[in-house]
XYZ file of C-alpha atoms in Angstrom:
656
model
C -0.133 -0.105 -0.042
C 2.354 2.298 0.524
C 3.629 2.091 -2.895
C 0.869 2.993 -4.273
C 1.123 6.537 -2.281
C 4.436 7.340 -3.487
C 2.966 6.352 -7.352
C 0.305 8.644 -6.772
C 2.706 11.598 -5.412
C 5.290 10.891 -8.374
C 1.863 10.886 -11.287
C 1.282 14.488 -9.812
C 5.020 15.685 -9.960
C 5.133 14.767 -13.225
C 1.408 16.566 -13.748
C 2.873 19.651 -12.351
C 6.133 20.127 -14.021
C 4.418 18.871 -17.247
C 1.964 21.758 -16.798
C 4.779 24.071 -15.952
C 6.664 23.260 -19.639
C 3.010 22.966 -21.199
C 3.676 26.455 -22.524
C 6.872 26.239 -24.071
C 6.257 22.328 -25.715
C 4.540 20.791 -27.339
C 1.519 18.122 -25.862
C 3.510 14.920 -28.475
C 6.413 15.884 -26.222
C 5.001 16.479 -22.347
C 3.810 13.170 -23.107
C 6.485 12.110 -23.860
C 8.998 13.216 -21.349
C 6.160 12.193 -18.265
C 5.950 9.466 -20.026
C 9.970 8.222 -19.454
C 10.229 9.755 -15.903
C 7.395 7.425 -15.133
C 9.274 4.334 -16.236
C 12.220 6.178 -14.864
C 11.225 5.246 -11.186
C 9.059 2.927 -11.232
C 9.888 0.246 -13.757
C 6.905 0.969 -15.681
C 5.434 2.125 -19.623
C 2.974 4.734 -19.413
C 1.199 5.640 -22.175
C -0.220 8.532 -22.936
C -2.840 8.003 -26.758
C -4.879 11.685 -25.818
C -4.523 14.936 -25.387
C -3.076 16.763 -22.328
C -4.755 19.934 -20.807
C -3.152 22.370 -19.237
C -5.273 24.127 -16.168
C -4.135 26.810 -14.022
C -7.954 28.386 -12.240
C -9.316 27.494 -10.483
C -7.130 25.074 -9.515
C -3.709 24.023 -11.063
C -4.313 20.244 -12.756
C -3.822 18.540 -15.996
C -6.294 16.118 -17.902
C -5.142 13.533 -19.388
C -6.861 11.733 -21.905
C -5.945 7.567 -23.065
C -3.760 7.104 -20.633
C -2.494 3.250 -20.043
C 0.119 1.871 -17.032
C 2.097 -1.744 -17.612
C 1.896 -4.674 -15.705
C 5.709 -6.568 -15.123
C 6.019 -8.145 -17.870
C 5.931 -11.878 -16.137
C 1.476 -10.919 -16.270
C -0.400 -11.401 -19.416
C -3.912 -10.938 -18.750
C -2.509 -6.721 -19.997
C -1.507 -3.193 -18.193
C -2.379 -2.498 -14.262
C -4.702 0.549 -15.073
C -6.156 1.254 -18.772
C -8.404 4.183 -18.672
C -10.464 6.913 -21.206
C -9.202 10.061 -18.279
C -7.571 10.956 -15.673
C -8.044 15.146 -13.711
C -5.711 15.940 -11.426
C -5.616 19.160 -9.064
C -3.492 20.270 -6.992
C -2.672 23.418 -5.154
C -0.276 25.239 -6.210
C 0.184 28.048 -2.902
C 0.519 24.600 -1.114
C 2.745 23.131 -3.543
C 4.956 26.144 -3.845
C 5.391 25.855 0.111
C 6.870 22.376 -0.651
C 3.581 20.481 0.430
C 1.634 18.061 -2.194
C -2.063 18.665 -1.977
C -4.699 17.453 -3.780
C -8.128 19.039 -4.713
C -8.716 16.274 -6.457
C -7.200 13.129 -8.424
C -9.902 10.927 -10.296
C -10.054 8.322 -13.185
C -12.684 7.514 -14.982
C -14.084 3.916 -16.969
C -10.884 2.675 -16.100
C -10.015 -1.137 -16.177
C -7.988 -2.281 -13.158
C -5.573 -5.860 -13.639
C -3.867 -6.469 -10.749
C -1.912 -10.492 -10.121
C -0.747 -12.522 -7.326
C 2.362 -15.105 -8.604
C 2.621 -18.146 -6.348
C 4.982 -17.250 -5.283
C 3.645 -13.950 -3.363
C 5.293 -11.242 -6.011
C 2.644 -9.269 -6.744
C 1.381 -6.676 -9.699
C 0.996 -3.715 -7.989
C 4.346 -3.645 -6.271
C 6.597 -0.690 -7.814
C 9.461 -2.384 -5.633
C 9.882 -5.365 -7.421
C 13.423 -4.808 -8.445
C 12.221 -4.455 -12.039
C 14.301 -0.654 -12.940
C 13.401 0.430 -9.361
C 15.327 1.376 -5.949
C 14.601 1.632 -2.929
C 13.645 5.020 -1.996
C 17.076 6.069 0.536
C 14.592 6.952 3.969
C 12.021 5.498 4.278
C 10.698 8.164 7.484
C 9.730 11.061 6.181
C 7.086 13.085 7.968
C 3.861 11.706 8.764
C 5.042 8.551 8.051
C 4.948 6.200 5.365
C 6.749 8.548 3.428
C 3.771 10.009 2.585
C 5.668 13.030 3.660
C 2.976 16.397 3.734
C 0.400 14.418 1.365
C -3.205 15.029 1.508
C -5.914 13.911 -1.020
C -9.318 16.157 -0.913
C -10.963 13.240 -3.044
C -9.740 10.599 -5.462
C -12.863 9.237 -7.749
C -12.768 6.002 -9.346
C -15.980 5.927 -11.624
C -17.542 3.457 -14.363
C -14.582 0.956 -13.920
C -13.717 -2.326 -13.451
C -11.912 -4.873 -11.674
C -10.091 -8.311 -12.347
C -7.802 -9.607 -9.337
C -6.004 -13.022 -9.908
C -4.578 -15.209 -7.035
C -2.062 -17.534 -8.885
C -1.415 -19.159 -5.285
C -5.132 -18.943 -3.921
C -7.450 -20.341 -8.316
C -9.698 -17.554 -7.051
C -10.653 -14.808 -9.322
C -12.795 -11.597 -8.975
C -14.530 -9.804 -11.399
C -15.944 -6.759 -10.830
C -17.362 -3.833 -12.809
C -19.309 -0.816 -12.238
C -16.824 -0.010 -9.680
C -16.766 3.228 -8.525
C -14.843 5.293 -5.172
C -13.905 7.356 -3.388
C -11.411 8.370 -1.895
C -10.400 10.909 1.209
C -7.273 11.931 3.295
C -7.086 14.903 4.822
C -3.342 13.826 5.603
C -0.672 11.283 6.435
C -2.183 11.680 9.729
C -5.150 12.499 9.267
C -8.560 9.600 9.114
C -9.282 7.996 5.230
C -12.038 7.359 4.397
C -13.191 5.177 1.582
C -16.657 4.359 0.221
C -17.615 2.822 -3.356
C -19.613 0.327 -5.185
C -19.199 -2.115 -7.337
C -20.859 -5.224 -9.058
C -20.270 -8.663 -7.862
C -21.801 -11.488 -10.315
C -24.270 -9.069 -11.071
C -24.938 -8.317 -7.250
C -24.041 -4.702 -5.894
C -22.014 -4.351 -2.993
C -21.060 -1.827 -1.903
C -18.205 -0.416 1.122
C -17.064 1.984 3.804
C -13.772 2.176 5.670
C -13.021 4.504 7.921
C -8.504 4.594 8.863
C -7.455 6.517 11.477
C -3.771 7.619 10.390
C -3.176 5.455 7.913
C 0.915 7.151 7.916
C 1.175 5.305 10.758
C -0.366 2.442 9.716
C 1.891 1.957 6.429
C 4.642 2.688 9.085
C 3.752 -0.578 10.586
C 1.770 0.193 14.353
C -2.032 -0.489 14.864
C -4.511 1.729 13.959
C -7.827 1.783 14.150
C -10.577 0.584 11.304
C -13.766 0.627 10.728
C -14.920 -2.075 8.087
C -18.742 -2.204 6.464
C -19.484 -4.038 3.188
C -23.610 -4.247 2.152
C -25.328 -5.934 -0.057
C -29.396 -7.208 -1.569
C -28.288 -10.248 0.599
C -26.463 -9.048 3.784
C -24.046 -6.860 5.463
C -20.445 -7.446 7.244
C -18.229 -5.779 9.490
C -15.165 -5.233 11.039
C -14.745 -2.597 14.550
C -11.103 -2.876 16.016
C -7.264 -2.109 14.956
C -5.334 -3.348 12.037
C -0.993 -3.222 11.705
C 0.544 -3.495 8.180
C 3.909 -5.086 9.472
C 4.401 -7.275 10.973
C 0.460 -7.728 10.114
C -1.990 -7.890 13.548
C -5.615 -7.935 13.480
C -8.116 -7.377 16.740
C -11.463 -6.869 16.526
C -15.243 -7.122 16.234
C -16.331 -8.889 13.419
C -19.953 -9.664 12.554
C -22.156 -11.811 9.766
C -25.742 -11.589 8.816
C -26.378 -13.101 5.498
C -29.301 -14.535 3.380
C -27.200 -14.747 0.678
C -23.368 -15.039 0.965
C -23.061 -14.934 -3.782
C -21.932 -11.000 -3.877
C -19.302 -12.625 -0.495
C -18.440 -15.265 -2.195
C -17.480 -13.781 -5.374
C -15.037 -11.216 -3.335
C -12.726 -14.203 -2.566
C -13.206 -15.415 -6.034
C -15.252 -18.414 -5.015
C -18.597 -19.838 -6.309
C -21.149 -19.780 -3.218
C -21.438 -22.392 -1.570
C -24.861 -25.028 -1.828
C -25.822 -25.056 1.791
C -28.059 -27.517 2.932
C -31.221 -26.213 5.544
C -30.495 -25.671 9.680
C -26.464 -24.748 7.797
C -27.014 -21.949 6.907
C -29.102 -22.294 3.292
C -31.766 -19.093 4.422
C -29.524 -17.817 6.908
C -25.909 -17.148 8.133
C -24.593 -15.173 10.543
C -21.583 -15.006 12.814
C -20.100 -12.494 15.540
C -17.338 -12.689 17.514
C -13.858 -11.528 19.483
C -12.123 -11.518 15.740
C -8.291 -11.738 16.673
C -4.526 -12.206 13.446
C -1.614 -12.671 15.329
C 1.765 -11.971 14.006
C 2.142 -15.376 14.180
C -0.175 -16.123 11.858
C -2.929 -17.833 14.607
C -6.823 -16.953 14.047
C -8.801 -17.121 17.253
C -12.286 -15.911 17.883
C -14.037 -15.576 21.148
C -17.357 -15.453 22.526
C -18.676 -16.314 18.810
C -22.258 -16.509 17.917
C -22.780 -18.328 14.756
C -26.172 -19.109 13.188
C -27.258 -21.275 10.656
C -30.758 -20.942 9.674
C -32.514 -21.843 13.272
C -30.204 -22.790 14.901
C -27.690 -21.383 17.481
C -23.722 -22.193 18.508
C -21.718 -20.366 20.536
C -18.024 -20.991 21.926
C -14.919 -20.184 20.210
C -12.972 -20.944 17.701
C -8.082 -21.053 16.713
C -6.737 -21.666 14.112
C -2.726 -22.268 14.181
C -1.386 -22.491 10.594
C 1.485 -26.095 10.430
C 3.930 -27.321 8.631
C 1.458 -29.258 6.454
C -1.452 -28.137 6.962
C -3.324 -26.221 9.481
C -4.477 -27.488 13.202
C -7.880 -26.018 14.198
C -9.601 -26.421 17.750
C -12.784 -25.176 18.298
C -15.602 -25.299 21.951
C -18.575 -25.388 21.142
C -22.123 -25.827 22.972
C -25.773 -25.403 22.003
C -29.351 -26.314 22.279
C -31.305 -28.110 20.459
C -30.157 -28.564 17.059
C -32.646 -28.715 13.726
C -30.276 -30.605 11.151
C -32.699 -33.184 9.595
C -31.572 -30.669 6.378
C -28.162 -32.475 5.882
C -30.853 -36.376 5.129
C -33.780 -34.057 2.991
C -34.207 -37.007 0.163
C -33.048 -39.801 1.889
C -35.061 -43.327 1.213
C -38.836 -41.522 0.305
C -40.809 -43.687 1.365
C -41.992 -47.787 1.341
C -39.056 -49.714 -0.857
C -40.171 -52.259 -3.081
C -38.429 -55.111 -4.270
C -37.008 -55.188 -7.671
C -33.303 -55.431 -10.038
C -31.992 -52.089 -9.570
C -31.858 -51.617 -5.264
C -29.191 -51.377 -3.758
C -26.748 -49.377 -1.931
C -25.645 -45.648 -3.779
C -22.633 -46.945 -5.927
C -21.550 -42.817 -5.903
C -17.605 -42.213 -5.153
C -17.771 -40.704 -1.587
C -15.238 -37.759 -1.705
C -12.770 -37.636 1.393
C -10.249 -34.615 0.368
C -11.493 -32.270 2.446
C -10.558 -34.894 5.991
C -6.787 -34.133 4.393
C -7.725 -30.180 4.621
C -6.418 -29.871 8.643
C -6.267 -31.163 11.349
C -8.800 -30.275 14.354
C -9.889 -30.836 18.454
C -13.132 -30.108 18.753
C -15.217 -30.494 22.102
C -19.465 -30.680 21.070
C -22.295 -29.946 23.601
C -25.266 -30.152 22.956
C -29.217 -30.370 24.350
C -29.971 -32.402 21.704
C -30.432 -32.866 18.129
C -31.923 -34.332 14.769
C -30.600 -35.663 12.417
C -33.481 -36.567 10.311
C -32.957 -40.387 10.122
C -32.212 -40.224 13.288
C -33.266 -38.115 16.367
C -31.095 -37.403 20.063
C -30.866 -36.033 22.940
C -28.192 -34.785 24.731
C -25.061 -34.270 23.165
C -21.853 -35.399 24.543
C -18.919 -35.229 21.875
C -15.393 -34.914 21.306
C -13.730 -34.992 17.403
C -10.030 -35.768 16.388
C -8.659 -35.067 12.464
C -4.759 -36.144 12.392
C -3.213 -36.146 8.882
C -7.340 -37.492 7.396
C -7.867 -39.840 10.337
C -11.591 -38.127 11.933
C -12.490 -40.224 15.445
C -15.427 -39.494 17.498
C -15.296 -39.749 21.504
C -19.419 -39.803 22.408
C -19.260 -39.769 25.486
C -22.616 -39.077 26.288
C -25.188 -39.730 23.537
C -28.645 -39.358 25.048
C -31.360 -41.506 22.578
C -34.721 -42.913 21.924
C -34.751 -43.002 25.589
C -31.855 -45.043 25.585
C -27.951 -43.760 25.552
C -25.522 -44.547 22.741
C -21.598 -44.764 23.847
C -18.912 -45.269 22.353
C -16.096 -44.396 19.083
C -16.291 -43.810 14.711
C -13.810 -43.670 12.979
C -13.279 -42.556 8.552
C -10.401 -42.851 7.736
C -9.464 -41.536 4.636
C -5.422 -41.952 4.621
C -5.354 -44.224 0.836
C -8.871 -44.875 0.186
C -11.682 -44.995 3.088
C -12.258 -46.338 5.625
C -14.664 -46.705 8.695
C -15.520 -48.208 11.964
C -15.747 -48.264 15.652
C -16.817 -49.992 18.773
C -20.652 -48.845 19.649
C -23.078 -49.759 22.880
C -26.328 -49.748 23.546
C -28.545 -49.121 26.313
C -32.305 -49.131 27.242
C -33.517 -47.396 23.809
C -36.816 -47.806 22.559
C -36.884 -50.053 19.646
C -40.504 -49.162 17.123
C -38.601 -45.391 16.941
C -35.158 -46.357 16.544
C -35.439 -49.046 14.149
C -38.298 -46.425 12.440
C -35.426 -43.991 12.507
C -33.082 -46.563 10.623
C -34.409 -48.782 8.798
C -38.207 -46.936 8.666
C -39.794 -50.993 9.863
C -41.849 -50.006 12.135
C -43.210 -53.677 13.685
C -41.028 -54.337 17.109
C -41.590 -52.550 20.108
C -39.956 -52.846 23.604
C -36.534 -52.030 24.664
C -32.807 -53.007 24.223
C -29.837 -53.139 24.075
C -26.522 -53.766 21.927
C -22.399 -54.022 21.629
C -21.487 -53.911 17.781
C -18.048 -53.564 17.176
C -17.666 -53.255 12.986
C -15.165 -52.312 9.975
C -15.671 -51.481 6.585
C -13.594 -50.298 3.361
C -14.036 -49.147 0.303
C -14.734 -45.632 -1.789
C -18.665 -45.034 -2.057
C -21.317 -47.155 -0.044
C -21.912 -50.050 -2.217
C -18.019 -51.184 -1.200
C -18.747 -50.288 1.880
C -22.156 -52.036 3.035
C -20.355 -55.410 1.296
C -16.867 -55.331 3.202
C -18.650 -55.323 6.551
C -16.626 -57.160 8.916
C -17.161 -57.321 12.833
C -19.502 -59.053 15.173
C -21.969 -57.942 17.699
C -25.417 -59.425 20.661
C -29.170 -57.529 21.188
C -30.654 -58.394 24.464
C -34.142 -56.651 24.330
C -36.373 -56.815 27.296
C -40.783 -57.509 26.056
C -42.346 -55.932 23.733
C -43.859 -57.403 20.694
C -43.855 -57.992 16.961
C -46.693 -55.838 15.215
C -48.061 -56.992 12.267
C -46.989 -60.886 12.727
C -48.649 -63.345 14.995
C -46.320 -66.500 15.052
C -48.548 -68.496 17.853
C -51.560 -68.671 14.986
C -49.237 -69.215 11.813
C -48.412 -72.339 13.174
C -51.740 -73.440 14.924
C -53.131 -72.879 11.800
C -50.423 -73.765 9.049
C -51.409 -70.295 8.042
C -48.535 -68.061 6.882
C -50.600 -65.355 6.688
C -52.900 -65.738 9.419
C -53.001 -62.401 11.320
C -55.035 -63.212 14.186
C -56.402 -60.832 17.096
C -54.632 -57.957 17.617
C -51.664 -58.692 15.069
C -49.209 -59.149 17.737
C -46.397 -61.713 19.236
C -45.419 -61.060 22.204
C -42.821 -61.373 23.727
C -40.441 -61.407 27.330
C -37.118 -61.520 25.769
C -34.905 -60.951 22.762
C -31.192 -62.352 23.018
C -28.928 -63.242 19.844
C -25.572 -62.550 19.178
C -23.857 -61.650 15.648
C -20.820 -62.163 13.437
C -20.093 -60.025 10.020
C -18.096 -61.678 6.933
C -18.304 -59.410 3.582
C -21.319 -57.294 4.355
C -23.288 -60.928 5.871
C -23.987 -60.859 9.416
C -24.875 -64.385 10.464
C -26.603 -65.752 13.422
C -26.855 -68.876 14.770
C -28.679 -69.016 18.292
C -31.621 -66.503 18.557
C -33.821 -67.096 20.683
C -36.697 -65.037 22.175
C -39.230 -65.860 24.999
C -42.759 -65.533 24.502
C -46.406 -65.993 26.064
C -46.500 -68.825 23.437
C -44.120 -71.223 24.241
C -40.446 -69.814 22.391
C -38.402 -69.538 19.635
C -35.229 -70.170 18.670
C -33.746 -68.556 15.150
C -30.419 -69.328 13.048
C -29.170 -67.720 9.849
C -28.178 -64.717 7.402
C -29.138 -61.071 6.560
C -26.579 -59.474 3.688
C -26.619 -56.137 4.559
C -24.892 -55.125 1.036
C -27.463 -56.815 -1.029
C -30.308 -56.081 1.577
C -31.838 -59.246 1.860
C -32.734 -61.761 3.795
C -32.645 -65.614 5.162
C -33.389 -66.329 8.134
C -35.026 -69.476 9.549
C -36.797 -69.238 12.368
C -38.521 -72.281 14.898
C -41.418 -71.368 17.386
C -42.279 -74.181 20.001
C -45.895 -73.387 21.098
C -47.530 -74.974 24.017
C -50.567 -76.881 23.507
C -51.262 -75.551 27.057
C -50.197 -73.489 29.955
C -47.739 -76.189 31.829
C -47.534 -78.354 28.377
C -44.128 -80.173 28.342
C -45.261 -80.388 24.606
C -45.603 -77.994 21.559
C -45.001 -78.170 18.578
C -41.968 -76.767 16.720
C -42.995 -75.549 12.467
C -40.017 -73.739 10.897
C -40.963 -70.507 9.875
C -38.428 -69.660 6.417
C -37.744 -65.640 6.452
C -36.598 -64.924 3.216
C -36.036 -62.412 0.076
C -35.984 -58.035 0.329
C -35.336 -57.359 4.289
C -37.997 -54.061 3.385
C -40.430 -56.698 1.530
C -39.666 -60.179 2.686
C -41.454 -63.443 1.993
C -42.973 -65.126 4.992
C -43.974 -69.649 4.135
C -43.628 -71.811 6.425
C -40.752 -74.343 5.955
C -43.196 -77.650 6.049
C -39.672 -79.766 4.629
C -38.180 -79.114 7.679
C -40.907 -80.144 9.744
C -41.312 -83.901 7.511
C -37.491 -83.683 8.091
C -38.365 -82.643 12.312
C -40.933 -85.632 12.308
C -39.013 -87.698 11.089
C -36.222 -87.451 13.414
C -38.669 -88.199 15.875
C -39.316 -91.044 14.688
C -35.763 -92.308 13.695
C -34.528 -92.059 17.972
C -37.737 -92.982 19.258
C -37.461 -96.296 17.478
C -33.856 -95.727 18.511
C -34.568 -95.053 22.203
C -36.992 -98.736 21.264
C -34.482 -100.755 19.806
C -32.013 -99.302 22.243
C -34.418 -100.336 24.845
C -34.878 -104.445 23.950
C -31.610 -104.917 23.020
C -30.134 -103.384 26.965
C -33.327 -106.068 28.451
C -31.792 -108.977 25.859
C -28.362 -108.303 27.260
C -29.670 -107.489 30.813
C -27.515 -104.708 30.963
C -28.559 -100.800 32.096
C -28.450 -97.538 29.549
C -28.028 -95.178 30.753
C -29.397 -91.415 29.436
C -26.057 -90.471 27.056
C -24.769 -94.047 26.298
C -25.374 -96.025 23.015
C -25.876 -100.121 23.266
C -22.385 -100.535 22.429
C -21.318 -98.897 25.447
C -23.213 -99.617 28.274
C -22.464 -103.460 27.223
C -18.674 -103.425 26.988
C -19.146 -101.006 30.734
C -20.771 -104.207 31.960
C -18.885 -106.184 30.023
C -15.516 -104.328 31.836
C -17.665 -104.359 35.113
C -17.848 -108.901 35.290
C -14.302 -108.754 33.973
C -12.599 -106.960 37.248
C -15.565 -109.031 39.581
C -14.341 -112.297 38.043
C -10.658 -111.433 38.757
C -11.122 -110.150 42.408
C -12.648 -112.990 43.761
C -9.710 -115.224 41.555
C -7.610 -112.853 43.007
C -8.752 -113.173 46.626
C -9.243 -117.411 46.063
C -5.320 -117.477 45.577
C -3.978 -115.312 48.345
C -6.377 -115.918 51.500
C -8.901 -118.155 50.545
C -10.222 -121.788 51.374
């Protein structure tokens, strides 16, 4: 910025020289002299294609038509400044006393091109070594090398601006640009007002700097800044230093449309979901940019639509990536917009059923490291309703770990750890414990299945690897267990089905009441396998075994209920019930083949038992439970041999 004011003063002096010699030298010759002196002083070209018209009264000044100031050779976008007209008026008496008082500096219809190179070089720095020597003394009165300089009014009208940041890969384009600057003195209060169109939206700016000279010399000076556009406003009120760079003060943003603000940064506006700023985004707090490069936002308040968070955020630069530390608290947040459009009603069996194969982009996990704490009174995720949340998150080199210290959900709680690893692809895993949750709302939210009532506990350890949802679900491996208390299966009367041998039987109330359900399971290749399901119920009990393919979303599971005929009965009928097909629309069928096989096995067992009894009677032996006839006969033979051996020994050594 210091060189901008030096350039301004240099142009004024050169123009005054041109005016002084105007009556002696032809106009075209004056233009050549001014251009030559400008290039010698700055290393940049200055071309004047139009007339040079002097004025002496009421102010000493000049009007130059068709002016162009070159950019450094490495800028390929065009000259730094091209304008239709330049008007300059200076105070003659101040100039005679050694001061420069610019009463008017007007640039009409300028096209301005500014470029920041990837290595940090900037096109507006006239000390970049291209024909410019650093001034010997940079401490003239007034600071910043401005000397006794003042500017009554500087104006840019009907201009355009292109700013390219090659390091960030951003372009800022502005049109209909109008700016006014007033600088009574280098130590005085500078006021800047302006407006311009960013992506078709008008943005206005007001800035006040108390002591621009000391600011250029490295002092912290009071600065206020206000941006306004049709969809919002932003502001800063505090102190700013340039060497070293430092900022401290209050910041505020309140916007319903971020487009113009993002255009200032050369970025497209983000597509935010409802609940995260789609309709309104507001931030306020105490902002600090320290000379070491650290950024701090304290006592902050964030509003995302109707959601509000409070806390603090710190950003610390690092060798590979920045570190972000945050502590945030809030009431009940509604983030159901994150899952809007998912699901969409009852699923039906079709060949197109399955998980998404769209790649999941996890590159954002490598943008920064982070340590965060989040405490909420509640959280609505659309597919899941949570109560109080106490969450810790750690992001290190693309690996994100959620530590669920307290998550109240469905009348119970969820705890454990969940990991998303973006190193060398995507993997997810964790260990979760679920205690005393209400099953009906939980399964309704997660699986759109509302047929199970009661409370339950579960333990789950899992790992899945893949770059899309289909691959993740088909790679799932791990293990777990469930234990449900008293409840009911709705829309299904297992006892009635078995008694009536009719899978379409519903019965009164259309429900199966149970006393408990327990099971353990393993997961491999996206397939859940279980062989120890046990449900106890008033009608009897139910055992089960089979598989659930999470990857293919299909069931192949057989339950075997034992329906008692009466209270205290030890008998009852066992009829296997097979559940198969897609889990959203399963098929129920009685496995009559299994029933016939079961009856045959029972008859075989009965025949074997009768044969065993007959053989035992014939051999005069007793068959104990669990023994075969051969084992019982061998035991009887061994006993007889031992008895006979004992009698013979007794007769030999002490006998008759």
